[in-house]
Structures are given as structure tokens and as C-alpha cells.
mmCIF file of N, CA, C and O in Angstrom:
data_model
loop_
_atom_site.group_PDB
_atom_site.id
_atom_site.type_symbol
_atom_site.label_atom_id
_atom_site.label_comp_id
_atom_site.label_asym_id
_atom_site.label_seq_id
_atom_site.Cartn_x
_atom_site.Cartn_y
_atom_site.Cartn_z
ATOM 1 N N UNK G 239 -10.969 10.617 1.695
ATOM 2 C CA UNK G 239 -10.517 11.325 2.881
ATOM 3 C C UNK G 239 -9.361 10.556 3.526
ATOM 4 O O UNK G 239 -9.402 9.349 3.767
ATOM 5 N N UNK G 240 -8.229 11.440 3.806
ATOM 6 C CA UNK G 240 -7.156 10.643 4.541
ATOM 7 C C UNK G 240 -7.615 10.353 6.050
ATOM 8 O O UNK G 240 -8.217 11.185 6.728
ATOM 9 N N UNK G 241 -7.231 8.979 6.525
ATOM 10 C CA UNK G 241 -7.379 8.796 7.546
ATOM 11 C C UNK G 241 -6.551 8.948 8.566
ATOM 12 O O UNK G 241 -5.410 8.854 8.113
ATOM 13 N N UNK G 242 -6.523 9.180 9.986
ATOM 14 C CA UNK G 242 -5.990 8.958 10.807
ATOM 15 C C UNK G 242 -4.459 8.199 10.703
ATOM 16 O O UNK G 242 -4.267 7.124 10.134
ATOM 17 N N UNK G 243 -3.359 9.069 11.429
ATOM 18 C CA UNK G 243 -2.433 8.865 11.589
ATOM 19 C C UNK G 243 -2.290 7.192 12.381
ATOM 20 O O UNK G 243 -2.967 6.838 13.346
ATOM 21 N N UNK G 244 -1.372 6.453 11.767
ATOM 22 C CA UNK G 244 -1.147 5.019 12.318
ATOM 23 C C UNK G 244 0.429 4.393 12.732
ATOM 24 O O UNK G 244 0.732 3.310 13.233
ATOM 25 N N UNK G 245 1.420 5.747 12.227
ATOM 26 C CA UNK G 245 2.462 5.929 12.246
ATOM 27 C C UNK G 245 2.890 7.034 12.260
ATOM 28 O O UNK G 245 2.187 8.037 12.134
ATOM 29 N N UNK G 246 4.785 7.025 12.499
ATOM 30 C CA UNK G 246 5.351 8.277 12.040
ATOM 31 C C UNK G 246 5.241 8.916 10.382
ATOM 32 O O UNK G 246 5.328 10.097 10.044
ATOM 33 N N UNK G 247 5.017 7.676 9.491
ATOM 34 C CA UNK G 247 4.829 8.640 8.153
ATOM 35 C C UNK G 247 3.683 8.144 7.535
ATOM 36 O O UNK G 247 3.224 7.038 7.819
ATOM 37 N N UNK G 248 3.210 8.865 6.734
ATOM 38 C CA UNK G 248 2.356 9.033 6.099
ATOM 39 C C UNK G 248 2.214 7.598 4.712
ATOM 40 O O UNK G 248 3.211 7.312 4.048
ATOM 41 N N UNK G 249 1.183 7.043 4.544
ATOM 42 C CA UNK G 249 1.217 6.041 3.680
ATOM 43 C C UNK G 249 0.083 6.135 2.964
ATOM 44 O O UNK G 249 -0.904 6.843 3.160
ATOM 45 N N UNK G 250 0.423 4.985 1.712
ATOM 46 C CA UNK G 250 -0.801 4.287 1.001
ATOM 47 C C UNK G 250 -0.897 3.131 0.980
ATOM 48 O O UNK G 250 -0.023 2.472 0.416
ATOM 49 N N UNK G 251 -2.293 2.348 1.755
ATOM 50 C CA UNK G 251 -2.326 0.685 1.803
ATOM 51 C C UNK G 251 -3.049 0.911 0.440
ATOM 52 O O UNK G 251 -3.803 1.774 -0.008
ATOM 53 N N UNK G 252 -2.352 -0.528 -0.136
ATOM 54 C CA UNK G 252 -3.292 -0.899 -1.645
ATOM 55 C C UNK G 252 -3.271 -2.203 -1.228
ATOM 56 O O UNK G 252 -2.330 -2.892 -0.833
ATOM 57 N N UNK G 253 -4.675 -2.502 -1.398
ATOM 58 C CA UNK G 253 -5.101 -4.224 -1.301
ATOM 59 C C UNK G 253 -5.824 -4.448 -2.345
ATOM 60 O O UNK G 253 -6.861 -3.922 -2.748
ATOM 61 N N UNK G 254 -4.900 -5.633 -2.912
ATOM 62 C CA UNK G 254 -5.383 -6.072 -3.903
ATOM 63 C C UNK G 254 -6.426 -7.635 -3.963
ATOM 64 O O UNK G 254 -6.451 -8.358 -2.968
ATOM 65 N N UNK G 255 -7.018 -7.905 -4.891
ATOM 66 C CA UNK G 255 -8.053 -8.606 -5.102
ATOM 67 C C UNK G 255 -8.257 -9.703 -6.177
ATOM 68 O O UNK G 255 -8.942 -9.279 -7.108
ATOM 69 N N UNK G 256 -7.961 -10.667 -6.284
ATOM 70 C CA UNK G 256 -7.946 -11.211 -7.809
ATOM 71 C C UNK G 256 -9.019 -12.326 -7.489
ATOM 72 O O UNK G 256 -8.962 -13.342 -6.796
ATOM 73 N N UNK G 257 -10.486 -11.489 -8.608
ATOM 74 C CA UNK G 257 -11.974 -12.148 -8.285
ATOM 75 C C UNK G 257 -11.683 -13.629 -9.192
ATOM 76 O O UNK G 257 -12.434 -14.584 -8.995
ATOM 77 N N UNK G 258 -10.430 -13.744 -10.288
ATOM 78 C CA UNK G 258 -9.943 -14.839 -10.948
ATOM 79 C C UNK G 258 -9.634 -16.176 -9.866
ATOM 80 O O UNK G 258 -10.205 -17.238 -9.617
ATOM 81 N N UNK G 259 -8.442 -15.499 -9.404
ATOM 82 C CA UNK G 259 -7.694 -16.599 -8.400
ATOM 83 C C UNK G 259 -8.217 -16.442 -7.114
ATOM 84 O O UNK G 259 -7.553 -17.105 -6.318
ATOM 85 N N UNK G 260 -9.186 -15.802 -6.556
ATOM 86 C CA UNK G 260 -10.114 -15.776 -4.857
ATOM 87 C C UNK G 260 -8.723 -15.250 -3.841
ATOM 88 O O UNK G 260 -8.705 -15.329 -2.613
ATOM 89 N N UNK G 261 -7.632 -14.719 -4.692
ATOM 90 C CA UNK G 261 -6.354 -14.671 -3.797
ATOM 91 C C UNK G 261 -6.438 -13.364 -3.848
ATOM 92 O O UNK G 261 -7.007 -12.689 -4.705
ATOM 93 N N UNK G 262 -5.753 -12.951 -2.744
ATOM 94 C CA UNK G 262 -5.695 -11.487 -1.948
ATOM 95 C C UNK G 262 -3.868 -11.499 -1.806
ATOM 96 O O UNK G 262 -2.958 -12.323 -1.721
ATOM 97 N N UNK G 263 -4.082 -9.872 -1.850
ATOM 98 C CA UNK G 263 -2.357 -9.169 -1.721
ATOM 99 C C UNK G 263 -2.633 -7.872 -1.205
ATOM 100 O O UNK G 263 -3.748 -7.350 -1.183
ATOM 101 N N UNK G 264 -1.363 -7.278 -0.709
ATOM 102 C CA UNK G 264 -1.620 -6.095 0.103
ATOM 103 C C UNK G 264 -0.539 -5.738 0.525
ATOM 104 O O UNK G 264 0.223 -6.617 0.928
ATOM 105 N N UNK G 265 -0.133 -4.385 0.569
ATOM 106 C CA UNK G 265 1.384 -3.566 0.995
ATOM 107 C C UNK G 265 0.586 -2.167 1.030
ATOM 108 O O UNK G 265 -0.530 -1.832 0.632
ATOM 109 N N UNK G 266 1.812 -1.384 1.787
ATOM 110 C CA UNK G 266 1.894 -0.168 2.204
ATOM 111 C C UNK G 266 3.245 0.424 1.695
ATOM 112 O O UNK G 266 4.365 0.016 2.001
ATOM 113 N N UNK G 267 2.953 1.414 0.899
ATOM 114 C CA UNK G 267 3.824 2.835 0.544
ATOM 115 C C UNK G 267 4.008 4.138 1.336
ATOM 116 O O UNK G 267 3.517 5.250 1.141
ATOM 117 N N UNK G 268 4.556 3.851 1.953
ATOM 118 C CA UNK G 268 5.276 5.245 2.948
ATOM 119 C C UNK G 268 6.168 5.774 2.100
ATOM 120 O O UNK G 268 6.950 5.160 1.375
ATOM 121 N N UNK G 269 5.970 7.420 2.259
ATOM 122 C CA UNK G 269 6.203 8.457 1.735
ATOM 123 C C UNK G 269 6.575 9.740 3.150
ATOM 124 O O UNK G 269 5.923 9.790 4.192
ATOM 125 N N UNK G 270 7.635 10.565 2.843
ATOM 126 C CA UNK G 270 8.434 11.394 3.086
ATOM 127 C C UNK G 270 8.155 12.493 2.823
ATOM 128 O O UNK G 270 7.050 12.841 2.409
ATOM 129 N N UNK G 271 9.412 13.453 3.080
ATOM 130 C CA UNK G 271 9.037 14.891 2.362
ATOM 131 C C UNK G 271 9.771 14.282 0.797
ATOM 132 O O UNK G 271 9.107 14.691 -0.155
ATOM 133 N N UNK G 272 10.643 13.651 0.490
ATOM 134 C CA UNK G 272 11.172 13.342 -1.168
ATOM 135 C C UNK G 272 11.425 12.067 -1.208
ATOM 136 O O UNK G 272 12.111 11.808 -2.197
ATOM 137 N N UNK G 273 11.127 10.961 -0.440
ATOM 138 C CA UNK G 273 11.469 9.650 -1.066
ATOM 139 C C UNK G 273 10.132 8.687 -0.878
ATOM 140 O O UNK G 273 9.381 9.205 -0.052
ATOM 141 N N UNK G 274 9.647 7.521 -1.366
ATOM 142 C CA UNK G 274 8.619 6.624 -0.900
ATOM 143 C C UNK G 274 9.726 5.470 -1.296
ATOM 144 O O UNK G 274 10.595 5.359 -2.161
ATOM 145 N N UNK G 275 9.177 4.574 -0.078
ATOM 146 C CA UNK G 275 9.940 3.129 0.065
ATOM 147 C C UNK G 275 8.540 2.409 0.614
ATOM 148 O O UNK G 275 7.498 2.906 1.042
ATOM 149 N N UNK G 276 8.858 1.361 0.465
ATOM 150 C CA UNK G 276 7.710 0.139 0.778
ATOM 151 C C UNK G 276 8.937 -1.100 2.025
ATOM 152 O O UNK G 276 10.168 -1.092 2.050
ATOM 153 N N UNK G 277 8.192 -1.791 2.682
ATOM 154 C CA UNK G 277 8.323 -2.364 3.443
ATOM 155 C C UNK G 277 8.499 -3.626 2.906
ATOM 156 O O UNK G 277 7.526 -4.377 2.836
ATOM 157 N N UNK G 278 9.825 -4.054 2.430
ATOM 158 C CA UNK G 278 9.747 -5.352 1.187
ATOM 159 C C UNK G 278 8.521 -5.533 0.755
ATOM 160 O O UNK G 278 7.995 -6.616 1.012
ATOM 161 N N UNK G 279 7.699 -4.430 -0.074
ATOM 162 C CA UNK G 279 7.107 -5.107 -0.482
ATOM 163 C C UNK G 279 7.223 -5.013 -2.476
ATOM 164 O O UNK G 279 6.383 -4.871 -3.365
ATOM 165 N N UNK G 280 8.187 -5.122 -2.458
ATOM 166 C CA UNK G 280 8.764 -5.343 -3.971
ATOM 167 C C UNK G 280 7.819 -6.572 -4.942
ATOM 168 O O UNK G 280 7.180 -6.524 -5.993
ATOM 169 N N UNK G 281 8.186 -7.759 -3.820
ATOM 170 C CA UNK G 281 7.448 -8.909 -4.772
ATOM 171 C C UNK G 281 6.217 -9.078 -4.836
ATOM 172 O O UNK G 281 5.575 -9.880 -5.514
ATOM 173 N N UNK G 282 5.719 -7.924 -3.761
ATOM 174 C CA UNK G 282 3.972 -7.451 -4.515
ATOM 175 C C UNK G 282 3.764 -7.271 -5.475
ATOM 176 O O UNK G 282 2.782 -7.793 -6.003
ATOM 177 N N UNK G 283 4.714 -6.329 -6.244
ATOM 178 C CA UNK G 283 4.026 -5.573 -7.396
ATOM 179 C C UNK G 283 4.758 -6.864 -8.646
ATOM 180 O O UNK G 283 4.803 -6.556 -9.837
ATOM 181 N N UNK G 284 5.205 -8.057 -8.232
ATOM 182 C CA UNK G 284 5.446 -8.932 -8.952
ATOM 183 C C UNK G 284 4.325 -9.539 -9.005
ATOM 184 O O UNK G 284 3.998 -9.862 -10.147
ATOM 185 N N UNK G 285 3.405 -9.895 -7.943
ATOM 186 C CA UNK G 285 2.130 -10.658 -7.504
ATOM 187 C C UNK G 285 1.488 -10.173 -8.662
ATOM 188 O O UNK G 285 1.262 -10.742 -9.729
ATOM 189 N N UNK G 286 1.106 -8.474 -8.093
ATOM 190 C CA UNK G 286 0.337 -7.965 -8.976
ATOM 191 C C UNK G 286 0.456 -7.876 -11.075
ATOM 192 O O UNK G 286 -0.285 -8.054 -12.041
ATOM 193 N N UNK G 287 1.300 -7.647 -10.904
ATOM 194 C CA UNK G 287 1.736 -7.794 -12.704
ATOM 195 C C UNK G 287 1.558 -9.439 -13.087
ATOM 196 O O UNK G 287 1.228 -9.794 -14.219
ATOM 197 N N UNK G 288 1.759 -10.159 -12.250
ATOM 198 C CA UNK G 288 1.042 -11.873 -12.730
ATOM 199 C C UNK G 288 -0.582 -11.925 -12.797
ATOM 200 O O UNK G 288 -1.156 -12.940 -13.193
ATOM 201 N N UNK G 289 -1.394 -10.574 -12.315
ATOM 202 C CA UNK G 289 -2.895 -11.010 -12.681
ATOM 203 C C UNK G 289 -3.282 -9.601 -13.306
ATOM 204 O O UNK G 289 -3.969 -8.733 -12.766
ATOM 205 N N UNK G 290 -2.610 -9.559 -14.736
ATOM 206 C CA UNK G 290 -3.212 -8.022 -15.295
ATOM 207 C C UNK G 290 -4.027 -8.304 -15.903
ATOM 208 O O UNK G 290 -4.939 -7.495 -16.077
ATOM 209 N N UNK G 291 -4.069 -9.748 -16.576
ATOM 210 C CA UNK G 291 -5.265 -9.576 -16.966
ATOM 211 C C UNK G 291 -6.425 -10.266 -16.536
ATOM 212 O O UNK G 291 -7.312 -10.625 -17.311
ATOM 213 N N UNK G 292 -6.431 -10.443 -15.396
ATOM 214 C CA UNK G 292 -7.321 -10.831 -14.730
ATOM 215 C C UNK G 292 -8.681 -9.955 -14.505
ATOM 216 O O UNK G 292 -8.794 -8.899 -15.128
ATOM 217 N N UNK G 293 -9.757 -10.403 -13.583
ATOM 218 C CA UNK G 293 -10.400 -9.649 -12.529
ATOM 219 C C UNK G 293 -9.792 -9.371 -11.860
ATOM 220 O O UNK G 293 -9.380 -10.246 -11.097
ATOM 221 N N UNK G 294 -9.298 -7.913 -11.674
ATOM 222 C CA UNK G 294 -8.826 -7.341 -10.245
ATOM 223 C C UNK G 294 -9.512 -6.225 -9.947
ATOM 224 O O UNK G 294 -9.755 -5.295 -10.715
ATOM 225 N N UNK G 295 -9.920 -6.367 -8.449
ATOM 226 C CA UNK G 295 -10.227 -5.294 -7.452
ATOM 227 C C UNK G 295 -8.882 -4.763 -7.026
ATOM 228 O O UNK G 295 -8.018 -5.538 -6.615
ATOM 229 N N UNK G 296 -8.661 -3.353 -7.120
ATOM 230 C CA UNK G 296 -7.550 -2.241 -6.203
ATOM 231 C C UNK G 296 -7.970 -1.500 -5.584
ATOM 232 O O UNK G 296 -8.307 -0.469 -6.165
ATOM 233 N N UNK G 297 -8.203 -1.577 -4.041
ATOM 234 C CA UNK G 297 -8.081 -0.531 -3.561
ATOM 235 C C UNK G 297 -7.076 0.654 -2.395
ATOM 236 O O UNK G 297 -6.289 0.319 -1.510
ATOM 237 N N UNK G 298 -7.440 1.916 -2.775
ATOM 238 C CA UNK G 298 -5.792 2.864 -2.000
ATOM 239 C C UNK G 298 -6.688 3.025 -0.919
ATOM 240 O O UNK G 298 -7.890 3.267 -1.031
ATOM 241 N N UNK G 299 -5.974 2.863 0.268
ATOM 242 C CA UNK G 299 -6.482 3.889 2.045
ATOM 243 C C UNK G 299 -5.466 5.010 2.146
ATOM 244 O O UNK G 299 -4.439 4.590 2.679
ATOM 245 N N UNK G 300 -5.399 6.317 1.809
ATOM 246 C CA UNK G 300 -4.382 6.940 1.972
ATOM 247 C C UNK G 300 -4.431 6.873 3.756
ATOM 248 O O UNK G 300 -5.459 6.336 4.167
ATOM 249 N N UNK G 301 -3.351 7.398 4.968
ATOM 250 C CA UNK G 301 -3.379 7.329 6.123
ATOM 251 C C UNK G 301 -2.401 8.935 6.193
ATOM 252 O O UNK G 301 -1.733 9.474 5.310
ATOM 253 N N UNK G 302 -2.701 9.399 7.769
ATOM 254 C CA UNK G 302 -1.804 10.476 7.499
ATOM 255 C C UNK G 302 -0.673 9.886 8.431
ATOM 256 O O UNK G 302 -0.715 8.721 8.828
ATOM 257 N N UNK G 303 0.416 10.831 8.778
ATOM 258 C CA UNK G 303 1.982 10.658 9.538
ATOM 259 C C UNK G 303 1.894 11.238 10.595
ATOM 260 O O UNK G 303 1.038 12.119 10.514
ATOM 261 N N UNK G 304 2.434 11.173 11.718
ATOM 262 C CA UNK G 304 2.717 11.682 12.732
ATOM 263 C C UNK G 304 3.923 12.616 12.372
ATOM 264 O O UNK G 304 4.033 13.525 13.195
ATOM 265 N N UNK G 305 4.557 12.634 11.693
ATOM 266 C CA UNK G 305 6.288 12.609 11.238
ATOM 267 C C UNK G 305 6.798 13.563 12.425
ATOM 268 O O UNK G 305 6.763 14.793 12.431
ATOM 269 N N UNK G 306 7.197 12.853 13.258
ATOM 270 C CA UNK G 306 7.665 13.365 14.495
ATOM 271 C C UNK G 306 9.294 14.011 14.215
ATOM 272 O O UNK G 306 9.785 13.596 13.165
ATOM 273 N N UNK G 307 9.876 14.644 14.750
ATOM 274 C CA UNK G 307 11.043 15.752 14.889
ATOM 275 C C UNK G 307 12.194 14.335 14.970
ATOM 276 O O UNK G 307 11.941 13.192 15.349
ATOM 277 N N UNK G 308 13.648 14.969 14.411
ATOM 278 C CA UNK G 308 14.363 13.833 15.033
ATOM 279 C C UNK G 308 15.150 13.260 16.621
ATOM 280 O O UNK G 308 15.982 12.423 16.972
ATOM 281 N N UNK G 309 14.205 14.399 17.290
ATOM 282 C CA UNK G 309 14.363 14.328 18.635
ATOM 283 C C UNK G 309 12.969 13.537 19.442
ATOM 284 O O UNK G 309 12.921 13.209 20.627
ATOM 285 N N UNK G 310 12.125 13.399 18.621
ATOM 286 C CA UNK G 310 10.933 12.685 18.901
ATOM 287 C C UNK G 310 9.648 13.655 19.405
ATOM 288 O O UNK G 310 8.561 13.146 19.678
#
């Protein structure tokens, strides 16, 4: 179930888990009506591709958007 709006757009938190290294990671994917951008979080998905073959826990929170007008 999507949760509750927390912003103007709509996202996916993925927190990641590596039961290997006890180390934790985590970003948000905001999405549009046609584009998704992340919030630097580029060198996450570097994090993540260094423990594939690990133990990893992933989990998505989808959230919904406010996506307010461009007049507000």
C-alpha cells in the first residue's frame, strides 16, 4: 500500500541491508509524470552492486506526491 504523501512528488525509499557487512544504505527515487531522478544518490547503486553477492535485505516504501500546480 502506498503511503502517505511526504512531499511534492511521489517516491520509492529502498533501504538496503547487507546481513554480510552489518552495513546499511538507503535512497529515494522520485518520479514525475516522465522522468525519475534520485537525490545524488548515484553512488548508492555503486554501494549496492559491491554486495551482490552477499546477504542482502531490499526493501521498497512506495510514498505518494502532493505534486502541487506550478503556481503552488
Amino acid at each position: 500500500m502506498i503511503k502517505p504523501a511526504t512531499g511534492k512528488w511521489p517516491r520509492i525509499r529502498i533501504d538496503l541491508y547487507c546481513r554480510t557487512c552489518d552495513a546499511r544504505e538507503g535512497f529515494s527515487l522520485y518520479y514525475g509524470h516522465s522522468e525519475i531522478w534520485t537525490n545524488q544518490g548515484g553512488h548508492r547503486f555503486d554501494w549496492w552492486a559491491g554486495h551482490e553477492e552477499h546477504d542482502l535485505d531490499v526493501e521498497m516504501v512506495f510514498y505518494d506526491g502532493h505534486r502541487m500546480s506550478a503556481t503552488g
